[in-house]
Tab-separated table of C-alpha atoms in Angstrom:
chain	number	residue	atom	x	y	z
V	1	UNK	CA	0.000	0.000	0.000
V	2	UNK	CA	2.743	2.307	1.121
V	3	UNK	CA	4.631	1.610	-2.434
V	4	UNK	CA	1.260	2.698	-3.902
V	5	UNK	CA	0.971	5.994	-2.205
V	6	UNK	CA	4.637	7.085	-2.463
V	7	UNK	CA	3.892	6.773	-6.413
V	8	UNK	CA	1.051	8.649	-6.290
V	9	UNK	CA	2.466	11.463	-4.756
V	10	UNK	CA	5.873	11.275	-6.830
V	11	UNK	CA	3.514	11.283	-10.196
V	12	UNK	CA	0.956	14.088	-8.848
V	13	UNK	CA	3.542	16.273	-7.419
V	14	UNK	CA	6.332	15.700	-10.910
V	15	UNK	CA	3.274	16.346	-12.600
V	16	UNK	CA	2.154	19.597	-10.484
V	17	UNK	CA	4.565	20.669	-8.050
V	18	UNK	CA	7.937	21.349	-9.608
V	19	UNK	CA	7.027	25.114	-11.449
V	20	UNK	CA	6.399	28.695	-10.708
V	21	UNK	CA	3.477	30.967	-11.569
V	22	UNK	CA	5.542	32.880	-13.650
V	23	UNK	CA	3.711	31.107	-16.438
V	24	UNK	CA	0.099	32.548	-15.392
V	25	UNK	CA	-1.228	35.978	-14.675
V	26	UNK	CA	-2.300	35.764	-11.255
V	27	UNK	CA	-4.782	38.923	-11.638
V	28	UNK	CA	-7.048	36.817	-13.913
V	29	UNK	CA	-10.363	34.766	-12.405
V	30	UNK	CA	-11.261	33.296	-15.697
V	31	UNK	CA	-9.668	30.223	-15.743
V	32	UNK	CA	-11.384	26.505	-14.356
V	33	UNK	CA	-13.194	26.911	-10.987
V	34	UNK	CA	-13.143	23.096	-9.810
V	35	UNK	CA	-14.249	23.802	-6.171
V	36	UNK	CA	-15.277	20.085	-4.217
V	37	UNK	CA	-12.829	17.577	-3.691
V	38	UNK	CA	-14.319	15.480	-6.535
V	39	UNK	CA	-13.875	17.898	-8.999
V	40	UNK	CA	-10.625	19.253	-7.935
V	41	UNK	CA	-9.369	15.694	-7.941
V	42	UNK	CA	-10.135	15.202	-11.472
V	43	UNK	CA	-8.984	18.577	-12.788
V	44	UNK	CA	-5.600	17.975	-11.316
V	45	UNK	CA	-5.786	13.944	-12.480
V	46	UNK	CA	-6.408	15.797	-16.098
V	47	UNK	CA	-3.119	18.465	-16.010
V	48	UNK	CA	-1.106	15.233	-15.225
V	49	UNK	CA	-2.246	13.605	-17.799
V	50	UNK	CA	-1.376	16.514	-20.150
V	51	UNK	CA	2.095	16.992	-18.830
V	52	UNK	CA	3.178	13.149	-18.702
V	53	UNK	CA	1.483	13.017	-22.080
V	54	UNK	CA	4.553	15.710	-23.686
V	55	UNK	CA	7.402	14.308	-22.384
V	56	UNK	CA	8.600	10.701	-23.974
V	57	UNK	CA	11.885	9.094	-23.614
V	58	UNK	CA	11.997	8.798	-27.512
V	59	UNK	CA	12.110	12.326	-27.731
V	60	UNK	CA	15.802	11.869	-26.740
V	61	UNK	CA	16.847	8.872	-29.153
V	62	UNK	CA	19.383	11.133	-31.403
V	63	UNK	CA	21.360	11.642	-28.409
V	64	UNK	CA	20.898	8.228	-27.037
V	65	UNK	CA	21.766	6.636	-30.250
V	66	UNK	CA	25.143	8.711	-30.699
V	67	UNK	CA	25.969	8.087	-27.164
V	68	UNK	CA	25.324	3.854	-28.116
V	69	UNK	CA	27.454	4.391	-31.264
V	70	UNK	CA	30.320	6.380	-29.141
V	71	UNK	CA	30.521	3.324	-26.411
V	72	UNK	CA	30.794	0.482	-28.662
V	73	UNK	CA	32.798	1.542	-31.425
V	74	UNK	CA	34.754	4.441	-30.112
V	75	UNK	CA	35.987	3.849	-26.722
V	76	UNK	CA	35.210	-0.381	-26.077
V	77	UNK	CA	39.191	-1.397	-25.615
V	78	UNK	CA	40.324	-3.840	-28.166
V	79	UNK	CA	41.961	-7.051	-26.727
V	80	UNK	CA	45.023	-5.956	-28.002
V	81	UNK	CA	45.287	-2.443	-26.710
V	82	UNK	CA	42.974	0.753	-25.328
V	83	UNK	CA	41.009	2.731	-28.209
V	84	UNK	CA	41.262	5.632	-25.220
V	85	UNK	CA	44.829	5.166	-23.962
V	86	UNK	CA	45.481	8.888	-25.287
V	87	UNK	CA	42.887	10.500	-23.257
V	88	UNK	CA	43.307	8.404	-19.911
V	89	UNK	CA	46.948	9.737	-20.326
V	90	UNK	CA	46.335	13.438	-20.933
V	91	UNK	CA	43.825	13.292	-17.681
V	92	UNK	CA	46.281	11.706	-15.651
V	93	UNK	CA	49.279	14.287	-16.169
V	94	UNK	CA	46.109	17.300	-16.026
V	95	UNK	CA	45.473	16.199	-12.324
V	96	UNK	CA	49.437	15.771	-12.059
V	97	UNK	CA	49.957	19.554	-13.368
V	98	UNK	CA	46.921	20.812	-10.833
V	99	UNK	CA	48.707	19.438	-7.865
V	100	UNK	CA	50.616	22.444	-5.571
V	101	UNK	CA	51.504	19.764	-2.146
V	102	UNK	CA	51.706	16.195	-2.724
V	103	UNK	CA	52.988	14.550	1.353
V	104	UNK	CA	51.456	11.753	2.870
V	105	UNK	CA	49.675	13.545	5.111
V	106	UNK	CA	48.670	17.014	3.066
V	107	UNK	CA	47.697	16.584	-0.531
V	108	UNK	CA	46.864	20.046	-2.358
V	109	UNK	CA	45.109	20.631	-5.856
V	110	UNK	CA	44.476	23.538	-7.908
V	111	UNK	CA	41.859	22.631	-10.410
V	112	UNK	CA	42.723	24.769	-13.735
V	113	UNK	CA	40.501	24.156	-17.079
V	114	UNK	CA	43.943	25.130	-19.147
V	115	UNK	CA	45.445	21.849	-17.383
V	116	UNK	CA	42.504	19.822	-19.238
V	117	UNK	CA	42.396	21.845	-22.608
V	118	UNK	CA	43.013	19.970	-25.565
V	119	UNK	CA	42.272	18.535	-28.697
V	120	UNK	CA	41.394	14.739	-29.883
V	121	UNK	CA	40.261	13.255	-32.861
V	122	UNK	CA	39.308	9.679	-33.219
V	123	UNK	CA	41.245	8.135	-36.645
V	124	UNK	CA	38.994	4.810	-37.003
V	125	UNK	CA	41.074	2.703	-34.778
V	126	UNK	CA	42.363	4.758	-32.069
V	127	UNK	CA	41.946	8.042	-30.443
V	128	UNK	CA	44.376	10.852	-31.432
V	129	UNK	CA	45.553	13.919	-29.770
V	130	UNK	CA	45.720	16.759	-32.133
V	131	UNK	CA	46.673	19.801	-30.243
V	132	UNK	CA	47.302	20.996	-26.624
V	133	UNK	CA	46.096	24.326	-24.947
V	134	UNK	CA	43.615	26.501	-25.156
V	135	UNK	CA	40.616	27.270	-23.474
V	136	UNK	CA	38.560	24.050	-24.585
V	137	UNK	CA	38.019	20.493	-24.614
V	138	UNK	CA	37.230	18.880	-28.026
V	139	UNK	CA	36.424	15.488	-29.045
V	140	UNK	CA	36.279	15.086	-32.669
V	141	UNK	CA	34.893	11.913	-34.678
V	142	UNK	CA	32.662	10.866	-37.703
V	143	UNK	CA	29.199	8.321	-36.594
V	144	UNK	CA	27.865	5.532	-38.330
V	145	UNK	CA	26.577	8.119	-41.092
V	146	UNK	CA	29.561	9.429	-42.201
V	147	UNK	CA	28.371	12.965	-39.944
V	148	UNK	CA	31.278	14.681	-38.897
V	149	UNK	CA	30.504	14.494	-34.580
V	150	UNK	CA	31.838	16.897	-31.956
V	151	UNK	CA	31.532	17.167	-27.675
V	152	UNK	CA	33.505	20.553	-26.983
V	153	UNK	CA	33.256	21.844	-23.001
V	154	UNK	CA	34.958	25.935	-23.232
V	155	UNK	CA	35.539	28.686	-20.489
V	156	UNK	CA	36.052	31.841	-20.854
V	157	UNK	CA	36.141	35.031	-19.543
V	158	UNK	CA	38.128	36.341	-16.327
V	159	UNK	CA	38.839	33.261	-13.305
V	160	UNK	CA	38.634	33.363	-9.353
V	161	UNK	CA	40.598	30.698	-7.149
V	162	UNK	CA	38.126	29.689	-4.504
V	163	UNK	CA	38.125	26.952	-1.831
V	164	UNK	CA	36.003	25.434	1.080
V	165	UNK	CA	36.724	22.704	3.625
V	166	UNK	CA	33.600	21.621	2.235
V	167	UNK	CA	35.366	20.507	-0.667
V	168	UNK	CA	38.227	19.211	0.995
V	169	UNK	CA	38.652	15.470	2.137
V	170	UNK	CA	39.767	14.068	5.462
V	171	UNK	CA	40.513	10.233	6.022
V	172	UNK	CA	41.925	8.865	9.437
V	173	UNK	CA	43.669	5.606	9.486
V	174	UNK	CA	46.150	3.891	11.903
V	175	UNK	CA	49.067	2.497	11.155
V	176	UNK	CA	50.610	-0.634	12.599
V	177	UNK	CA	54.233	0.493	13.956
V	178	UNK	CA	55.356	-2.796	15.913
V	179	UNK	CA	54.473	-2.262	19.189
V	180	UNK	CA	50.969	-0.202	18.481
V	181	UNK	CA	48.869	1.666	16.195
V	182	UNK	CA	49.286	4.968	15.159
V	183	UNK	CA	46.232	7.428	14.036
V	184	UNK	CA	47.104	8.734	10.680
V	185	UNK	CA	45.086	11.810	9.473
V	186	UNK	CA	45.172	12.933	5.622
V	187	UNK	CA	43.819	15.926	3.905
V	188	UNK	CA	43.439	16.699	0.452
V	189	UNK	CA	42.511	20.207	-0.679
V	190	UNK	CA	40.758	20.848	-3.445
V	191	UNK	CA	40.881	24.485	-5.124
V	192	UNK	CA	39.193	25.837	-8.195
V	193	UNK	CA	39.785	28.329	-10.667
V	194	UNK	CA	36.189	29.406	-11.306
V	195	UNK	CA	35.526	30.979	-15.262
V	196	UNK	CA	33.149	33.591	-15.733
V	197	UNK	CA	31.599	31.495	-18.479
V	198	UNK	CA	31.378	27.365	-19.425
V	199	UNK	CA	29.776	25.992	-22.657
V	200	UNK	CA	29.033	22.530	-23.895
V	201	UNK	CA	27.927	21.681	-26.563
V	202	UNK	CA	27.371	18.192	-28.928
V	203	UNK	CA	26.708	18.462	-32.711
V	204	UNK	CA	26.083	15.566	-34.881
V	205	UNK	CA	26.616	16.888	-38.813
V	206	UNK	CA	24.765	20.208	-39.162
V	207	UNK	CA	22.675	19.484	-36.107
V	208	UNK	CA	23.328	20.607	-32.595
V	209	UNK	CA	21.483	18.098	-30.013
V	210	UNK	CA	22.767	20.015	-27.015
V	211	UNK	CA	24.222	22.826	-25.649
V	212	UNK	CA	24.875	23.820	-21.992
V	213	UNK	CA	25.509	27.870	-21.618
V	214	UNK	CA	26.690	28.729	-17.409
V	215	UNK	CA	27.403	32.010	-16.280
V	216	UNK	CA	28.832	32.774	-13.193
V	217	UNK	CA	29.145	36.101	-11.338
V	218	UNK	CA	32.576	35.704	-9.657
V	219	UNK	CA	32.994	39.121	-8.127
V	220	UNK	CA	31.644	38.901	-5.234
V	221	UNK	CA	33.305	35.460	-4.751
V	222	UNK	CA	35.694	35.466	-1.971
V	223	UNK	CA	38.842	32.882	-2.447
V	224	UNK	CA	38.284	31.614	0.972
V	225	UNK	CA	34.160	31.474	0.188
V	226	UNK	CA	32.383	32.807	3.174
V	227	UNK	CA	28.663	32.144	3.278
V	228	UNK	CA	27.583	34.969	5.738
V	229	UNK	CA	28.869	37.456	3.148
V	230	UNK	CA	29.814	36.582	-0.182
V	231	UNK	CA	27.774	36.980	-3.384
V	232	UNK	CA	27.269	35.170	-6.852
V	233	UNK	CA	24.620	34.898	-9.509
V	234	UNK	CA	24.306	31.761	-11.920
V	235	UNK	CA	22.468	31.724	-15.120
V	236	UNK	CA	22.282	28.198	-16.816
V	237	UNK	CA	20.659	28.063	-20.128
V	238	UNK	CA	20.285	24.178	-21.131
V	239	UNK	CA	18.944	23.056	-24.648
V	240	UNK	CA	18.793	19.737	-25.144
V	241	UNK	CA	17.291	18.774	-28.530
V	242	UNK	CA	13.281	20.078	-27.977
V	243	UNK	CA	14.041	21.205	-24.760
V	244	UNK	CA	14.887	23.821	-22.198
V	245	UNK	CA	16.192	23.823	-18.841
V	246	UNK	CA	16.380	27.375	-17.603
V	247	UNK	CA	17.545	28.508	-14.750
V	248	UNK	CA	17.162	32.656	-14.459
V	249	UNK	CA	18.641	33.044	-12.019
V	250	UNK	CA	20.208	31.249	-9.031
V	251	UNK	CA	20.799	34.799	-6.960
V	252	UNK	CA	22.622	34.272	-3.610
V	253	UNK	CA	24.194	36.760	-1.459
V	254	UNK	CA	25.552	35.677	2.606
V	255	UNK	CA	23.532	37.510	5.127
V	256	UNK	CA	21.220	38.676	2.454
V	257	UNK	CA	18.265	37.287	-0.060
V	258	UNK	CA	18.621	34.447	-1.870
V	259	UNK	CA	16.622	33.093	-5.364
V	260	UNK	CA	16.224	30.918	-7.962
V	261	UNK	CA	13.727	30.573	-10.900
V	262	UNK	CA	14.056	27.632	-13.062
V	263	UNK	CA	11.923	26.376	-16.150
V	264	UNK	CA	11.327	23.748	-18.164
V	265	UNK	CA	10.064	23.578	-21.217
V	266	UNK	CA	9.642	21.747	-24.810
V	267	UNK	CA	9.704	23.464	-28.174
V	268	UNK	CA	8.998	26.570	-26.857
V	269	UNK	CA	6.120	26.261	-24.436
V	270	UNK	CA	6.738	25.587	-20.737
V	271	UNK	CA	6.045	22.778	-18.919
V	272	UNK	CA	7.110	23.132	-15.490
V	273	UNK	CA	8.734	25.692	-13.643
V	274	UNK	CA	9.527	27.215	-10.183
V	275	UNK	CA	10.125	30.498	-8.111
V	276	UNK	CA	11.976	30.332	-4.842
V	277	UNK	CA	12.795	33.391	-2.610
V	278	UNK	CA	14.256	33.337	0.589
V	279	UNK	CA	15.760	36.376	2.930
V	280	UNK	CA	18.198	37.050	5.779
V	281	UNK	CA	20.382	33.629	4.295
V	282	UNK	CA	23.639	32.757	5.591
V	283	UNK	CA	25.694	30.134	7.190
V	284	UNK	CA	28.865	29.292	9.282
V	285	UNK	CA	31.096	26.793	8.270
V	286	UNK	CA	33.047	24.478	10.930
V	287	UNK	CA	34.563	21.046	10.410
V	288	UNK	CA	33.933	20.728	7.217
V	289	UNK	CA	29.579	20.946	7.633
V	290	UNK	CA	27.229	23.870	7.231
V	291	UNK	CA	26.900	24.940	10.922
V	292	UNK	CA	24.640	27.589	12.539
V	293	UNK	CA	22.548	28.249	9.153
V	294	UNK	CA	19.928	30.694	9.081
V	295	UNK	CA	16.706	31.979	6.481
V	296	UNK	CA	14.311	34.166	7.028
V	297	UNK	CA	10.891	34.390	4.984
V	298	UNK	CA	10.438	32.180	2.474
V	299	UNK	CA	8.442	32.569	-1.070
V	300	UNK	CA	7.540	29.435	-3.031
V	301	UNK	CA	5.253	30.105	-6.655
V	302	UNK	CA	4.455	26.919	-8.216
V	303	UNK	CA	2.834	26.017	-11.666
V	304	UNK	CA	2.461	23.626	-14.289
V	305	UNK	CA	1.257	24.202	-17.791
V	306	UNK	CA	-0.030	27.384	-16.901
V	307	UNK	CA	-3.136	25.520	-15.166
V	308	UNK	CA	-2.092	24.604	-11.858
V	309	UNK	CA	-0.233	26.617	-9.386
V	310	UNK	CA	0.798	25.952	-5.372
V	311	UNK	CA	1.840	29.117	-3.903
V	312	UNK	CA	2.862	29.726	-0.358
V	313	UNK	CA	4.975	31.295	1.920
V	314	UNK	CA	6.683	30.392	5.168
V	315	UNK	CA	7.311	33.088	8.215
V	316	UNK	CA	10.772	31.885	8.707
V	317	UNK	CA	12.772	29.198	7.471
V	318	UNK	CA	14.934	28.402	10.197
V	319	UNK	CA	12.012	28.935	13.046
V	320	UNK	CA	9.677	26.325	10.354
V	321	UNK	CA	12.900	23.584	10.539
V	322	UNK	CA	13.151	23.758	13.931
V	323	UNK	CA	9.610	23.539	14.670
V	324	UNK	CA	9.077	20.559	12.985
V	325	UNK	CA	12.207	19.081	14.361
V	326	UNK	CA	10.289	19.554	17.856
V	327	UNK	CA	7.106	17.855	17.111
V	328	UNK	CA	9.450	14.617	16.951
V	329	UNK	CA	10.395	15.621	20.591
V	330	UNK	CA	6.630	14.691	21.851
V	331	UNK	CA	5.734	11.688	20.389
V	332	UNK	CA	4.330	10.273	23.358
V	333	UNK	CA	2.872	13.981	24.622
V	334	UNK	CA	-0.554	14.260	23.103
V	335	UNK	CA	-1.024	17.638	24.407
V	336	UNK	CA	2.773	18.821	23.514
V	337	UNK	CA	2.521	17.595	20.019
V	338	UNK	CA	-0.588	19.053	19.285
V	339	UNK	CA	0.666	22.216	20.395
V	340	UNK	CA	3.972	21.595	18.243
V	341	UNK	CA	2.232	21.261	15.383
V	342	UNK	CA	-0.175	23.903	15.476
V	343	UNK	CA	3.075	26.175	15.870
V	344	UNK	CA	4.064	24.626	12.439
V	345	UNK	CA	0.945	25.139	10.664
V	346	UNK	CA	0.706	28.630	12.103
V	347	UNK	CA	3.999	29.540	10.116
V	348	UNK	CA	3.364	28.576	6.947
V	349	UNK	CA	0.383	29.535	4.228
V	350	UNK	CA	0.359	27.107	1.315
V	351	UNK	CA	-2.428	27.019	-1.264
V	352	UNK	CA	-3.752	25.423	-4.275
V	353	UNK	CA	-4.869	28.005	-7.401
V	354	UNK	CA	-6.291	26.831	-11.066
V	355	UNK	CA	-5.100	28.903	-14.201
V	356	UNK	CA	-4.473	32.337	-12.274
V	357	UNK	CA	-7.331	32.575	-9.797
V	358	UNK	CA	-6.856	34.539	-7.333
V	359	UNK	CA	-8.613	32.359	-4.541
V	360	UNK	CA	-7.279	29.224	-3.376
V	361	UNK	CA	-9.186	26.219	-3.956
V	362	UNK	CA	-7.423	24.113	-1.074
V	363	UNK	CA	-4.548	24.441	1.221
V	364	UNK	CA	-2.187	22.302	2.891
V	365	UNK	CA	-1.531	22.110	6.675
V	366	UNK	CA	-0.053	19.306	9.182
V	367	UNK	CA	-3.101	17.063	11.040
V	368	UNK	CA	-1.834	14.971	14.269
V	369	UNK	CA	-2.909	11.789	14.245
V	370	UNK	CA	-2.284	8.957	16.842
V	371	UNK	CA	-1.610	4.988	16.806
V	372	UNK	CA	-0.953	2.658	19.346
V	373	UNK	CA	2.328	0.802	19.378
V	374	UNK	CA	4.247	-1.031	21.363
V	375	UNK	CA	1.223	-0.863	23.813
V	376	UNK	CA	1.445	2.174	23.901
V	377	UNK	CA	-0.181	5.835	22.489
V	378	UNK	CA	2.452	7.335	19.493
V	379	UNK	CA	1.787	10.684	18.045
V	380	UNK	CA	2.642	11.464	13.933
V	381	UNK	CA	1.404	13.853	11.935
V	382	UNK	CA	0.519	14.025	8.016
V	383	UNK	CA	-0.106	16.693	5.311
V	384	UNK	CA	-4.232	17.084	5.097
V	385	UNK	CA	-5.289	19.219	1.945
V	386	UNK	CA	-8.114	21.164	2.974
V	387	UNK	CA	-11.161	22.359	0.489
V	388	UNK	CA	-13.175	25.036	0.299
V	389	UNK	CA	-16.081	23.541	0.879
V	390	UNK	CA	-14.997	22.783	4.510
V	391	UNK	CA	-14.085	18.954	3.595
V	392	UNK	CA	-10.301	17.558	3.815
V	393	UNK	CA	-8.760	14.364	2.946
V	394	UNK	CA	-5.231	13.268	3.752
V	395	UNK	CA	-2.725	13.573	1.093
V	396	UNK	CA	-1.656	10.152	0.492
V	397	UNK	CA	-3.942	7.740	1.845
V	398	UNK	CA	-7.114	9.618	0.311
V	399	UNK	CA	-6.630	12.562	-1.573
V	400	UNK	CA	-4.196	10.468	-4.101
V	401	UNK	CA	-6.739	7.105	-4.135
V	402	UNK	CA	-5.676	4.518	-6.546
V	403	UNK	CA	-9.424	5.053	-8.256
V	404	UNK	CA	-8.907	8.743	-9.548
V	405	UNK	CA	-4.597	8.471	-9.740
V	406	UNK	CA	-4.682	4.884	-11.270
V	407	UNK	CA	-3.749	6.146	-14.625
V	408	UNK	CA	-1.221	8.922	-13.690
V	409	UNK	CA	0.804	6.522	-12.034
V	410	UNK	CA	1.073	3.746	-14.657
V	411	UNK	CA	2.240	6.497	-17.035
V	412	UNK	CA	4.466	8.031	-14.894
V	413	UNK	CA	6.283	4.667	-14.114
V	414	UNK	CA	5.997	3.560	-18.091
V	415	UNK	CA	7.757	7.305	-18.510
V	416	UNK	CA	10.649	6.316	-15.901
V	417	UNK	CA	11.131	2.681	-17.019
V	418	UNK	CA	11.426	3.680	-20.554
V	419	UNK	CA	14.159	6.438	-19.635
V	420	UNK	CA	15.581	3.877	-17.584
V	421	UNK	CA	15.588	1.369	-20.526
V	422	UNK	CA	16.521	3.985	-23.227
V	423	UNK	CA	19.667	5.045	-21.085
V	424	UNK	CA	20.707	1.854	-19.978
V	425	UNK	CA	23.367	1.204	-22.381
């Protein structure tokens, strides 16, 4: 049953929860007004149908076809010797060339791209190196069609070395010296030299089936980072044959706000999208983990094909993480976890809209519920989804009933075993 409902809820919320409003104009109240529980269920049942019903795993076949062609003609190792030897030798004197400390206890890197620029060209038997240097990676080589084939990765623009001990790795070990063991402790540092700009692309004849543009505001970067006070902003533009991943932008300044918008979409018309906002965002670093992290109000806008949208916002991050960190304090406390998680719902306002009404046809909030075990009284609570007409239903165990989701689900799990299947190679 549980298998059931988890699917349900994966399906339904791919389907409807991963997008913004920016899609929808939320001043209109002319769109669908499904308003009982019954007719909301099958208006969102419908969307998901809709969205599941664009997206195929064959729309991706050119790439996964190249990418078959590529594995078992270009770099499967002959018995005699490696198709690849080339490149696995150019990689391993690139990570020898970014290495500053090399000591059995202190290993340091400096990750450059000019250490991995190069050129290589496949001849029909073996893999050539053509040039060295640069500000790209090329691969170069001619498919099954005759097509002239290329995977280039380039950076440009100005650089920034930057590090964090969260990037950095720490092993302990003790070593057997005769008589006892000895604690060993080894770091390795890893450093990066951060480009303004990174593009990928793939291009099969005249066609190009992807390309991957990231921009990176690196001015505000410190070299040691610092997350209370440093400041970047990352655009990613993604096309990938008929569609686009865009994120516009991933803002985030230490101590300050912090956003993200991101959109998906296929030959031009988005699918699914989202809005984040969140102030007052910063954190402490300390051994190596995000310590003492903080974020203020938070601002979620949520839509899918323009007909479904879940907006909400939440008083204060930190305040709602810790609150519902303390609800699993009073299991046992029927009167404590009640009050726990009315101090949850209390911070946060989450509703349910349909194409750009203003009014929210349901809303979400936490219901405590109780179940004996162990012989004795346990307290949980679950996301309800209340409706306007004063009903409610729980989220998983009624709201997404096999009767109404049935079909969603099957699609959505034909969808992922097909990827699965197409990508498998």
């Amino acid at each position: 049953m549980m298998n059931y409902l988890y699917a349900a809820a994966v399906a339904v919320i791919f389907s409807l929860g991963f997008s913004s409003c920016s899609s929808s104009d939320s001043s209109k109240n002319d769109g669908p007004n499904p308003t009982t529980p019954k007719e909301q269920k099958a208006y969102m049942e419908t969307v998901a149908q809709e969205l599941l019903s664009q997206v195929s795993a064959s729309d991706f076949d050119p790439i996964r076809n190249l990418a078959e062609y590529v594995k078992n003609n270009i770099t499967r190792a002959s018995s005699s010797s490696s198709k690849t030897q080339v490149i696995d030798d150019f990689f391993e004197n690139a990570v020898k060339a970014c290495t500053q400390v090399d000591q059995p206890d202190y290993v340091k890197y400096l990750f450059i791209g000019s250490n991995f620029a190069a050129t290589f060209r496949y001849d029909g038997s073996r893999w050539q190196q053509v040039s060295t240097g640069g500000n790209s990676l090329q691969f170069l080589f001619t498919d099954d069609k005759g097509q002239q084939c290329s995977a280039i990765i380039t950076k440009s623009g100005n650089e920034k070395e930057v590090h964090s001990s969260l990037f950095d790795e720490v092993k302990n070990r003790y070593v057997y010296d005769g008589g006892s063991y000895t604690p060993i402790t080894k770091t390795t540092e890893y450093r990066f030299m951060v480009p303004e700009k990174v593009t990928a692309t793939l291009t099969q004849g005249d066609a190009t089936l992807a390309t991957v543009d990231v921009s990176i505001d690196i001015s505000g970067l410190s070299n040691e980072l610092n997350f209370q006070t440093d400041f970047t902003e990352v655009t990613v533009y993604a096309n990938i044959l008929s569609y686009t991943l865009a994120i516009d932008r991933l803002v985030a300044k230490g101590g300050g706000n912090a956003s993200i918008n991101v959109d998906l979409s296929k030959n031009g018309n988005s699918l699914i999208s989202a809005d984040v906002y969140a102030e007052n965002v910063s954190a402490t670093i300390t051994d190596r983990k995000v310590k003492d992290w903080t974020a203020g109000r938070g601002v979620v806008n949520i839509d899918v094909l323009g007909k479904v949208q879940v907006m909400g916002t939440v008083s204060n991050i930190r305040q709602f993480a810790d609150a519902i960190e303390e609800t699993g304090s009073y299991t046992r406390d029927e009167a404590k976890f009640k009050s726990s998680v009315e101090k949850v719902n209390n911070m946060f306002d989450v509703g349910v809209y349909y194409s750009g009404n203003t009014d929210p046809k349901s809303y979400f909030k936490l219901y405590p519920f109780s179940e004996e075990k162990y012989g004795e009284t346990r307290w949980n609570a679950e996301p309800v989804i209340y409706f306007s007409d004063g009903s409610s239903y729980s989220t998983l165990k009624d709201f997404f009933d096999k009767d109404t989701f049935n079909g969603v689900i099957k699609k959505f799990e034909q969808l992922v075993t097909d990827f699965r299947n197409k990508f498998t190679i």
